[in-house]
């Protein structure tokens, strides 16, 4: 299964894993069992690799429930700053589950945040201003890693849309790094083509919404290791 042919499976999986969350950040409920497996599956769908490292740190083993609860609390401490960054960036902030079954955040820019013209991947001045707000959050939270995911509408073929979606993600990633986000913090930049629409592609408004980029923020490997040792503040 390629990353460009998994829209329906991914949508169904997102609904499933979203229903597994708890107020302490998923770990206590799912970190040691089925939730971690679901997280790994999400990583495979998004990243095309067996370990699910695209959205989630590569830790090499299942994360235990106690570690998951600590990571959840740690990410909870970042929520207010993440919400403020999202508001300034004209983005929606959503709590998601990463490839390790751990709490993570998704920034999704709205219509006035970052949108692309048909067949284009360049950023206008308004988009750069909005991306800068998320970049500032990342610079202040270097214990988090980042995945940038681009999308297109259904106009055109996969041969056009697949590389175009990756170019859009790359545009956002490149700009974040140009204004100070560490290259080592951005772990993956990928395109999903038109395979994961969030709006109706039969309307101009829906197609505009589907020409989007999402920024995922999740605990890095060092943070997870600290939690596993009980040393995470």
PDB file of C-alpha atoms in Angstrom:
ATOM      1  CA  UNK A   1       0.000   0.000   0.000  1.00  0.00           C
ATOM      2  CA  UNK A   2       1.569   3.329  -0.988  1.00  0.00           C
ATOM      3  CA  UNK A   3       1.131   6.542   0.946  1.00  0.00           C
ATOM      4  CA  UNK A   4      -0.912   8.002  -1.883  1.00  0.00           C
ATOM      5  CA  UNK A   5      -3.561   5.264  -1.869  1.00  0.00           C
ATOM      6  CA  UNK A   6      -4.609   5.122   1.745  1.00  0.00           C
ATOM      7  CA  UNK A   7      -7.181   7.890   2.144  1.00  0.00           C
ATOM      8  CA  UNK A   8     -10.102   5.754   3.227  1.00  0.00           C
ATOM      9  CA  UNK A   9      -7.996   3.570   5.501  1.00  0.00           C
ATOM     10  CA  UNK A  10      -6.365   6.576   7.132  1.00  0.00           C
ATOM     11  CA  UNK A  11      -9.654   8.368   7.691  1.00  0.00           C
ATOM     12  CA  UNK A  12     -11.126   5.307   9.364  1.00  0.00           C
ATOM     13  CA  UNK A  13      -8.045   4.785  11.459  1.00  0.00           C
ATOM     14  CA  UNK A  14      -7.993   8.411  12.608  1.00  0.00           C
ATOM     15  CA  UNK A  15     -11.543   8.047  13.881  1.00  0.00           C
ATOM     16  CA  UNK A  16     -10.574   4.878  15.683  1.00  0.00           C
ATOM     17  CA  UNK A  17      -7.451   6.167  17.372  1.00  0.00           C
ATOM     18  CA  UNK A  18      -9.058   9.483  18.283  1.00  0.00           C
ATOM     19  CA  UNK A  19     -11.652   7.576  20.297  1.00  0.00           C
ATOM     20  CA  UNK A  20      -8.872   6.005  22.384  1.00  0.00           C
ATOM     21  CA  UNK A  21      -7.585   9.200  24.014  1.00  0.00           C
ATOM     22  CA  UNK A  22      -7.762  10.077  27.691  1.00  0.00           C
ATOM     23  CA  UNK A  23      -7.387  13.328  29.577  1.00  0.00           C
ATOM     24  CA  UNK A  24      -3.876  12.284  30.625  1.00  0.00           C
ATOM     25  CA  UNK A  25      -2.706  11.888  27.068  1.00  0.00           C
ATOM     26  CA  UNK A  26      -3.513   8.328  25.957  1.00  0.00           C
ATOM     27  CA  UNK A  27      -0.589   6.542  27.554  1.00  0.00           C
ATOM     28  CA  UNK A  28      -2.384   5.234  30.630  1.00  0.00           C
ATOM     29  CA  UNK A  29      -5.112   3.761  28.454  1.00  0.00           C
ATOM     30  CA  UNK A  30      -3.340   2.532  25.342  1.00  0.00           C
ATOM     31  CA  UNK A  31       0.424   2.933  25.672  1.00  0.00           C
ATOM     32  CA  UNK A  32       1.109  -0.700  26.556  1.00  0.00           C
ATOM     33  CA  UNK A  33      -1.399  -2.394  24.310  1.00  0.00           C
ATOM     34  CA  UNK A  34      -3.673  -1.958  21.327  1.00  0.00           C
ATOM     35  CA  UNK A  35      -3.258   1.804  21.120  1.00  0.00           C
ATOM     36  CA  UNK A  36       0.454   1.539  20.500  1.00  0.00           C
ATOM     37  CA  UNK A  37      -0.245  -0.908  17.698  1.00  0.00           C
ATOM     38  CA  UNK A  38      -2.771   1.503  16.202  1.00  0.00           C
ATOM     39  CA  UNK A  39      -0.208   4.266  16.461  1.00  0.00           C
ATOM     40  CA  UNK A  40       2.342   2.164  14.613  1.00  0.00           C
ATOM     41  CA  UNK A  41      -0.226   1.420  11.918  1.00  0.00           C
ATOM     42  CA  UNK A  42      -0.928   5.136  11.549  1.00  0.00           C
ATOM     43  CA  UNK A  43       2.789   5.697  11.138  1.00  0.00           C
ATOM     44  CA  UNK A  44       2.995   3.060   8.427  1.00  0.00           C
ATOM     45  CA  UNK A  45       0.063   4.560   6.576  1.00  0.00           C
ATOM     46  CA  UNK A  46       1.473   8.056   6.742  1.00  0.00           C
ATOM     47  CA  UNK A  47       5.140   7.312   6.359  1.00  0.00           C
ATOM     48  CA  UNK A  48       5.327   4.101   4.347  1.00  0.00           C
ATOM     49  CA  UNK A  49       7.633   2.294   6.770  1.00  0.00           C
ATOM     50  CA  UNK A  50       7.149  -0.633   9.096  1.00  0.00           C
ATOM     51  CA  UNK A  51       8.245   1.113  12.279  1.00  0.00           C
ATOM     52  CA  UNK A  52       5.919   4.061  11.858  1.00  0.00           C
ATOM     53  CA  UNK A  53       8.621   6.672  12.401  1.00  0.00           C
ATOM     54  CA  UNK A  54       7.128   9.345  10.151  1.00  0.00           C
ATOM     55  CA  UNK A  55       4.898  10.844  12.848  1.00  0.00           C
ATOM     56  CA  UNK A  56       6.417   9.729  16.117  1.00  0.00           C
ATOM     57  CA  UNK A  57       9.943   9.276  17.458  1.00  0.00           C
ATOM     58  CA  UNK A  58      11.781   6.078  16.504  1.00  0.00           C
ATOM     59  CA  UNK A  59      12.137   4.463  19.909  1.00  0.00           C
ATOM     60  CA  UNK A  60      12.513   0.856  18.765  1.00  0.00           C
ATOM     61  CA  UNK A  61       9.980  -0.722  21.125  1.00  0.00           C
ATOM     62  CA  UNK A  62       6.440  -0.350  22.382  1.00  0.00           C
ATOM     63  CA  UNK A  63       6.011   2.485  24.875  1.00  0.00           C
ATOM     64  CA  UNK A  64       4.618   1.467  28.233  1.00  0.00           C
ATOM     65  CA  UNK A  65       1.507   2.917  29.835  1.00  0.00           C
ATOM     66  CA  UNK A  66       3.385   4.764  32.581  1.00  0.00           C
ATOM     67  CA  UNK A  67       5.659   6.407  30.048  1.00  0.00           C
ATOM     68  CA  UNK A  68       2.664   7.330  27.944  1.00  0.00           C
ATOM     69  CA  UNK A  69       0.954   9.001  30.881  1.00  0.00           C
ATOM     70  CA  UNK A  70       4.086  11.053  31.633  1.00  0.00           C
ATOM     71  CA  UNK A  71       4.393  12.122  28.001  1.00  0.00           C
ATOM     72  CA  UNK A  72       0.714  13.023  27.994  1.00  0.00           C
ATOM     73  CA  UNK A  73       1.147  15.308  31.006  1.00  0.00           C
ATOM     74  CA  UNK A  74       4.286  16.784  29.455  1.00  0.00           C
ATOM     75  CA  UNK A  75       2.437  17.596  26.240  1.00  0.00           C
ATOM     76  CA  UNK A  76      -0.489  18.986  28.256  1.00  0.00           C
ATOM     77  CA  UNK A  77       1.901  21.621  29.639  1.00  0.00           C
ATOM     78  CA  UNK A  78       2.540  22.786  26.084  1.00  0.00           C
ATOM     79  CA  UNK A  79      -1.115  23.031  25.134  1.00  0.00           C
ATOM     80  CA  UNK A  80      -1.742  26.654  26.091  1.00  0.00           C
ATOM     81  CA  UNK A  81       1.300  27.817  24.120  1.00  0.00           C
ATOM     82  CA  UNK A  82       0.323  25.605  21.200  1.00  0.00           C
ATOM     83  CA  UNK A  83      -3.211  27.020  21.209  1.00  0.00           C
ATOM     84  CA  UNK A  84      -1.861  30.572  21.247  1.00  0.00           C
ATOM     85  CA  UNK A  85       0.471  29.773  18.353  1.00  0.00           C
ATOM     86  CA  UNK A  86      -2.375  28.205  16.398  1.00  0.00           C
ATOM     87  CA  UNK A  87      -4.620  31.214  16.946  1.00  0.00           C
ATOM     88  CA  UNK A  88      -1.889  33.583  15.791  1.00  0.00           C
ATOM     89  CA  UNK A  89      -1.195  31.360  12.788  1.00  0.00           C
ATOM     90  CA  UNK A  90      -4.842  31.102  11.662  1.00  0.00           C
ATOM     91  CA  UNK A  91      -4.575  27.383  12.280  1.00  0.00           C
ATOM     92  CA  UNK A  92      -6.631  24.752  14.038  1.00  0.00           C
ATOM     93  CA  UNK A  93      -4.915  22.798  16.806  1.00  0.00           C
ATOM     94  CA  UNK A  94      -5.962  19.183  17.253  1.00  0.00           C
ATOM     95  CA  UNK A  95      -4.760  16.574  19.726  1.00  0.00           C
ATOM     96  CA  UNK A  96      -3.711  13.412  17.880  1.00  0.00           C
ATOM     97  CA  UNK A  97      -1.913  10.143  18.629  1.00  0.00           C
ATOM     98  CA  UNK A  98       1.563   9.563  17.215  1.00  0.00           C
ATOM     99  CA  UNK A  99       3.182   6.335  16.030  1.00  0.00           C
ATOM    100  CA  UNK A 100       4.024   5.365  19.618  1.00  0.00           C
ATOM    101  CA  UNK A 101       0.471   5.832  20.875  1.00  0.00           C
ATOM    102  CA  UNK A 102       1.465   9.091  22.574  1.00  0.00           C
ATOM    103  CA  UNK A 103      -0.255  12.461  22.708  1.00  0.00           C
ATOM    104  CA  UNK A 104       0.824  14.819  19.940  1.00  0.00           C
ATOM    105  CA  UNK A 105      -0.524  17.957  18.272  1.00  0.00           C
ATOM    106  CA  UNK A 106      -1.503  18.805  14.724  1.00  0.00           C
ATOM    107  CA  UNK A 107      -1.480  22.376  13.415  1.00  0.00           C
ATOM    108  CA  UNK A 108      -3.718  22.688  10.357  1.00  0.00           C
ATOM    109  CA  UNK A 109      -3.752  26.097   8.712  1.00  0.00           C
ATOM    110  CA  UNK A 110      -7.212  27.400   7.807  1.00  0.00           C
ATOM    111  CA  UNK A 111      -8.371  29.389   4.785  1.00  0.00           C
ATOM    112  CA  UNK A 112      -6.635  32.576   5.916  1.00  0.00           C
ATOM    113  CA  UNK A 113      -3.560  30.714   7.141  1.00  0.00           C
ATOM    114  CA  UNK A 114      -1.737  28.825   4.412  1.00  0.00           C
ATOM    115  CA  UNK A 115      -3.521  27.933   1.202  1.00  0.00           C
ATOM    116  CA  UNK A 116      -2.129  27.269  -2.236  1.00  0.00           C
ATOM    117  CA  UNK A 117      -3.304  28.120  -5.715  1.00  0.00           C
ATOM    118  CA  UNK A 118      -4.059  25.205  -8.020  1.00  0.00           C
ATOM    119  CA  UNK A 119      -0.819  23.503  -9.104  1.00  0.00           C
ATOM    120  CA  UNK A 120       1.263  25.889  -6.957  1.00  0.00           C
ATOM    121  CA  UNK A 121       3.499  25.340  -3.939  1.00  0.00           C
ATOM    122  CA  UNK A 122       4.836  28.847  -3.267  1.00  0.00           C
ATOM    123  CA  UNK A 123       4.094  30.839  -0.109  1.00  0.00           C
ATOM    124  CA  UNK A 124       2.733  34.371  -0.032  1.00  0.00           C
ATOM    125  CA  UNK A 125       3.613  36.927   2.648  1.00  0.00           C
ATOM    126  CA  UNK A 126       0.526  36.159   4.742  1.00  0.00           C
ATOM    127  CA  UNK A 127       1.354  32.449   4.723  1.00  0.00           C
ATOM    128  CA  UNK A 128       4.906  33.171   5.856  1.00  0.00           C
ATOM    129  CA  UNK A 129       3.624  35.286   8.748  1.00  0.00           C
ATOM    130  CA  UNK A 130       1.327  32.494   9.866  1.00  0.00           C
ATOM    131  CA  UNK A 131       3.987  29.819   9.529  1.00  0.00           C
ATOM    132  CA  UNK A 132       6.295  31.990  11.642  1.00  0.00           C
ATOM    133  CA  UNK A 133       3.875  31.728  14.581  1.00  0.00           C
ATOM    134  CA  UNK A 134       4.103  27.939  14.532  1.00  0.00           C
ATOM    135  CA  UNK A 135       7.858  28.127  13.988  1.00  0.00           C
ATOM    136  CA  UNK A 136       8.208  30.236  17.146  1.00  0.00           C
ATOM    137  CA  UNK A 137       6.383  27.566  19.119  1.00  0.00           C
ATOM    138  CA  UNK A 138       8.751  24.934  17.738  1.00  0.00           C
ATOM    139  CA  UNK A 139      11.824  27.003  18.586  1.00  0.00           C
ATOM    140  CA  UNK A 140      10.578  27.273  22.169  1.00  0.00           C
ATOM    141  CA  UNK A 141       9.858  23.521  22.379  1.00  0.00           C
ATOM    142  CA  UNK A 142      12.957  21.822  21.054  1.00  0.00           C
ATOM    143  CA  UNK A 143      12.092  18.624  22.920  1.00  0.00           C
ATOM    144  CA  UNK A 144       9.488  18.045  20.210  1.00  0.00           C
ATOM    145  CA  UNK A 145      10.065  16.741  16.701  1.00  0.00           C
ATOM    146  CA  UNK A 146       8.082  17.748  13.646  1.00  0.00           C
ATOM    147  CA  UNK A 147       6.473  16.131  10.610  1.00  0.00           C
ATOM    148  CA  UNK A 148       5.158  18.308   7.775  1.00  0.00           C
ATOM    149  CA  UNK A 149       2.500  16.799   5.512  1.00  0.00           C
ATOM    150  CA  UNK A 150       1.214  18.347   2.283  1.00  0.00           C
ATOM    151  CA  UNK A 151      -2.053  17.712   0.425  1.00  0.00           C
ATOM    152  CA  UNK A 152      -3.729  18.618  -2.858  1.00  0.00           C
ATOM    153  CA  UNK A 153      -7.244  18.735  -4.213  1.00  0.00           C
ATOM    154  CA  UNK A 154      -8.356  16.103  -6.735  1.00  0.00           C
ATOM    155  CA  UNK A 155      -7.693  18.275  -9.773  1.00  0.00           C
ATOM    156  CA  UNK A 156      -5.149  16.531 -11.996  1.00  0.00           C
ATOM    157  CA  UNK A 157      -3.597  13.078 -11.853  1.00  0.00           C
ATOM    158  CA  UNK A 158      -1.555  11.385  -9.152  1.00  0.00           C
ATOM    159  CA  UNK A 159       1.503  11.982 -11.300  1.00  0.00           C
ATOM    160  CA  UNK A 160       0.943  15.711 -10.728  1.00  0.00           C
ATOM    161  CA  UNK A 161      -0.611  15.712  -7.262  1.00  0.00           C
ATOM    162  CA  UNK A 162       1.794  13.422  -5.450  1.00  0.00           C
ATOM    163  CA  UNK A 163       4.969  15.457  -6.060  1.00  0.00           C
ATOM    164  CA  UNK A 164       3.007  18.725  -5.765  1.00  0.00           C
ATOM    165  CA  UNK A 165       1.814  17.849  -2.264  1.00  0.00           C
ATOM    166  CA  UNK A 166       5.374  17.090  -1.220  1.00  0.00           C
ATOM    167  CA  UNK A 167       6.570  20.396  -2.684  1.00  0.00           C
ATOM    168  CA  UNK A 168       3.956  22.185  -0.575  1.00  0.00           C
ATOM    169  CA  UNK A 169       5.161  20.456   2.565  1.00  0.00           C
ATOM    170  CA  UNK A 170       8.737  21.259   1.587  1.00  0.00           C
ATOM    171  CA  UNK A 171       7.871  24.938   1.119  1.00  0.00           C
ATOM    172  CA  UNK A 172       6.547  25.126   4.681  1.00  0.00           C
ATOM    173  CA  UNK A 173       9.444  23.114   6.082  1.00  0.00           C
ATOM    174  CA  UNK A 174      12.052  25.186   4.267  1.00  0.00           C
ATOM    175  CA  UNK A 175      10.573  28.437   5.503  1.00  0.00           C
ATOM    176  CA  UNK A 176      10.401  27.231   9.106  1.00  0.00           C
ATOM    177  CA  UNK A 177      14.058  26.254   8.940  1.00  0.00           C
ATOM    178  CA  UNK A 178      14.971  29.548   7.259  1.00  0.00           C
ATOM    179  CA  UNK A 179      13.590  31.454  10.256  1.00  0.00           C
ATOM    180  CA  UNK A 180      15.287  29.387  12.901  1.00  0.00           C
ATOM    181  CA  UNK A 181      13.664  25.979  13.386  1.00  0.00           C
ATOM    182  CA  UNK A 182      16.441  23.412  13.662  1.00  0.00           C
ATOM    183  CA  UNK A 183      16.822  21.087  10.684  1.00  0.00           C
ATOM    184  CA  UNK A 184      17.292  18.223  13.135  1.00  0.00           C
ATOM    185  CA  UNK A 185      13.868  18.945  14.625  1.00  0.00           C
ATOM    186  CA  UNK A 186      12.057  18.437  11.289  1.00  0.00           C
ATOM    187  CA  UNK A 187      12.106  14.662  10.983  1.00  0.00           C
ATOM    188  CA  UNK A 188       9.871  14.120   7.973  1.00  0.00           C
ATOM    189  CA  UNK A 189       8.430  16.069   5.064  1.00  0.00           C
ATOM    190  CA  UNK A 190       5.947  14.184   2.923  1.00  0.00           C
ATOM    191  CA  UNK A 191       3.127  14.535   0.427  1.00  0.00           C
ATOM    192  CA  UNK A 192      -0.168  12.670   0.490  1.00  0.00           C
ATOM    193  CA  UNK A 193      -1.403  13.833  -2.917  1.00  0.00           C
ATOM    194  CA  UNK A 194      -5.195  14.008  -3.036  1.00  0.00           C
ATOM    195  CA  UNK A 195      -5.659  10.794  -1.033  1.00  0.00           C
ATOM    196  CA  UNK A 196      -6.814  12.397   2.244  1.00  0.00           C
ATOM    197  CA  UNK A 197      -9.369  15.108   1.418  1.00  0.00           C
ATOM    198  CA  UNK A 198     -11.071  16.887   4.279  1.00  0.00           C
ATOM    199  CA  UNK A 199     -13.612  18.737   2.148  1.00  0.00           C
ATOM    200  CA  UNK A 200     -15.743  18.185  -0.956  1.00  0.00           C
ATOM    201  CA  UNK A 201     -13.582  18.289  -4.060  1.00  0.00           C
ATOM    202  CA  UNK A 202     -16.638  19.002  -6.216  1.00  0.00           C
ATOM    203  CA  UNK A 203     -16.747  22.631  -5.014  1.00  0.00           C
ATOM    204  CA  UNK A 204     -14.180  25.414  -5.354  1.00  0.00           C
ATOM    205  CA  UNK A 205     -14.333  26.027  -1.597  1.00  0.00           C
ATOM    206  CA  UNK A 206     -13.738  22.360  -0.848  1.00  0.00           C
ATOM    207  CA  UNK A 207     -10.819  22.133  -3.253  1.00  0.00           C
ATOM    208  CA  UNK A 208      -9.243  25.195  -1.638  1.00  0.00           C
ATOM    209  CA  UNK A 209      -9.492  23.570   1.806  1.00  0.00           C
ATOM    210  CA  UNK A 210      -7.879  20.407   0.479  1.00  0.00           C
ATOM    211  CA  UNK A 211      -4.831  22.306  -0.807  1.00  0.00           C
ATOM    212  CA  UNK A 212      -3.322  22.380   2.662  1.00  0.00           C
ATOM    213  CA  UNK A 213      -0.319  21.575   4.826  1.00  0.00           C
ATOM    214  CA  UNK A 214      -0.384  20.069   8.322  1.00  0.00           C
ATOM    215  CA  UNK A 215       2.387  20.328  10.914  1.00  0.00           C
ATOM    216  CA  UNK A 216       2.556  17.509  13.471  1.00  0.00           C
ATOM    217  CA  UNK A 217       4.444  18.035  16.746  1.00  0.00           C
ATOM    218  CA  UNK A 218       5.346  15.071  18.944  1.00  0.00           C
ATOM    219  CA  UNK A 219       7.727  14.112  21.774  1.00  0.00           C
ATOM    220  CA  UNK A 220      11.233  13.349  20.563  1.00  0.00           C
ATOM    221  CA  UNK A 221      13.194  10.214  21.421  1.00  0.00           C
ATOM    222  CA  UNK A 222      15.165  11.881  24.230  1.00  0.00           C
ATOM    223  CA  UNK A 223      11.955  13.043  25.900  1.00  0.00           C
ATOM    224  CA  UNK A 224      10.469   9.553  25.690  1.00  0.00           C
ATOM    225  CA  UNK A 225      13.678   8.070  27.106  1.00  0.00           C
ATOM    226  CA  UNK A 226      13.543  10.509  30.028  1.00  0.00           C
ATOM    227  CA  UNK A 227       9.933   9.514  30.696  1.00  0.00           C
ATOM    228  CA  UNK A 228      10.861   5.842  30.635  1.00  0.00           C
ATOM    229  CA  UNK A 229      13.511   6.540  33.310  1.00  0.00           C
ATOM    230  CA  UNK A 230      11.068   8.580  35.380  1.00  0.00           C
ATOM    231  CA  UNK A 231      13.212  11.673  34.831  1.00  0.00           C
ATOM    232  CA  UNK A 232      10.803  13.781  32.788  1.00  0.00           C
ATOM    233  CA  UNK A 233       9.877  17.043  34.464  1.00  0.00           C
TER     234      UNK A 233
END
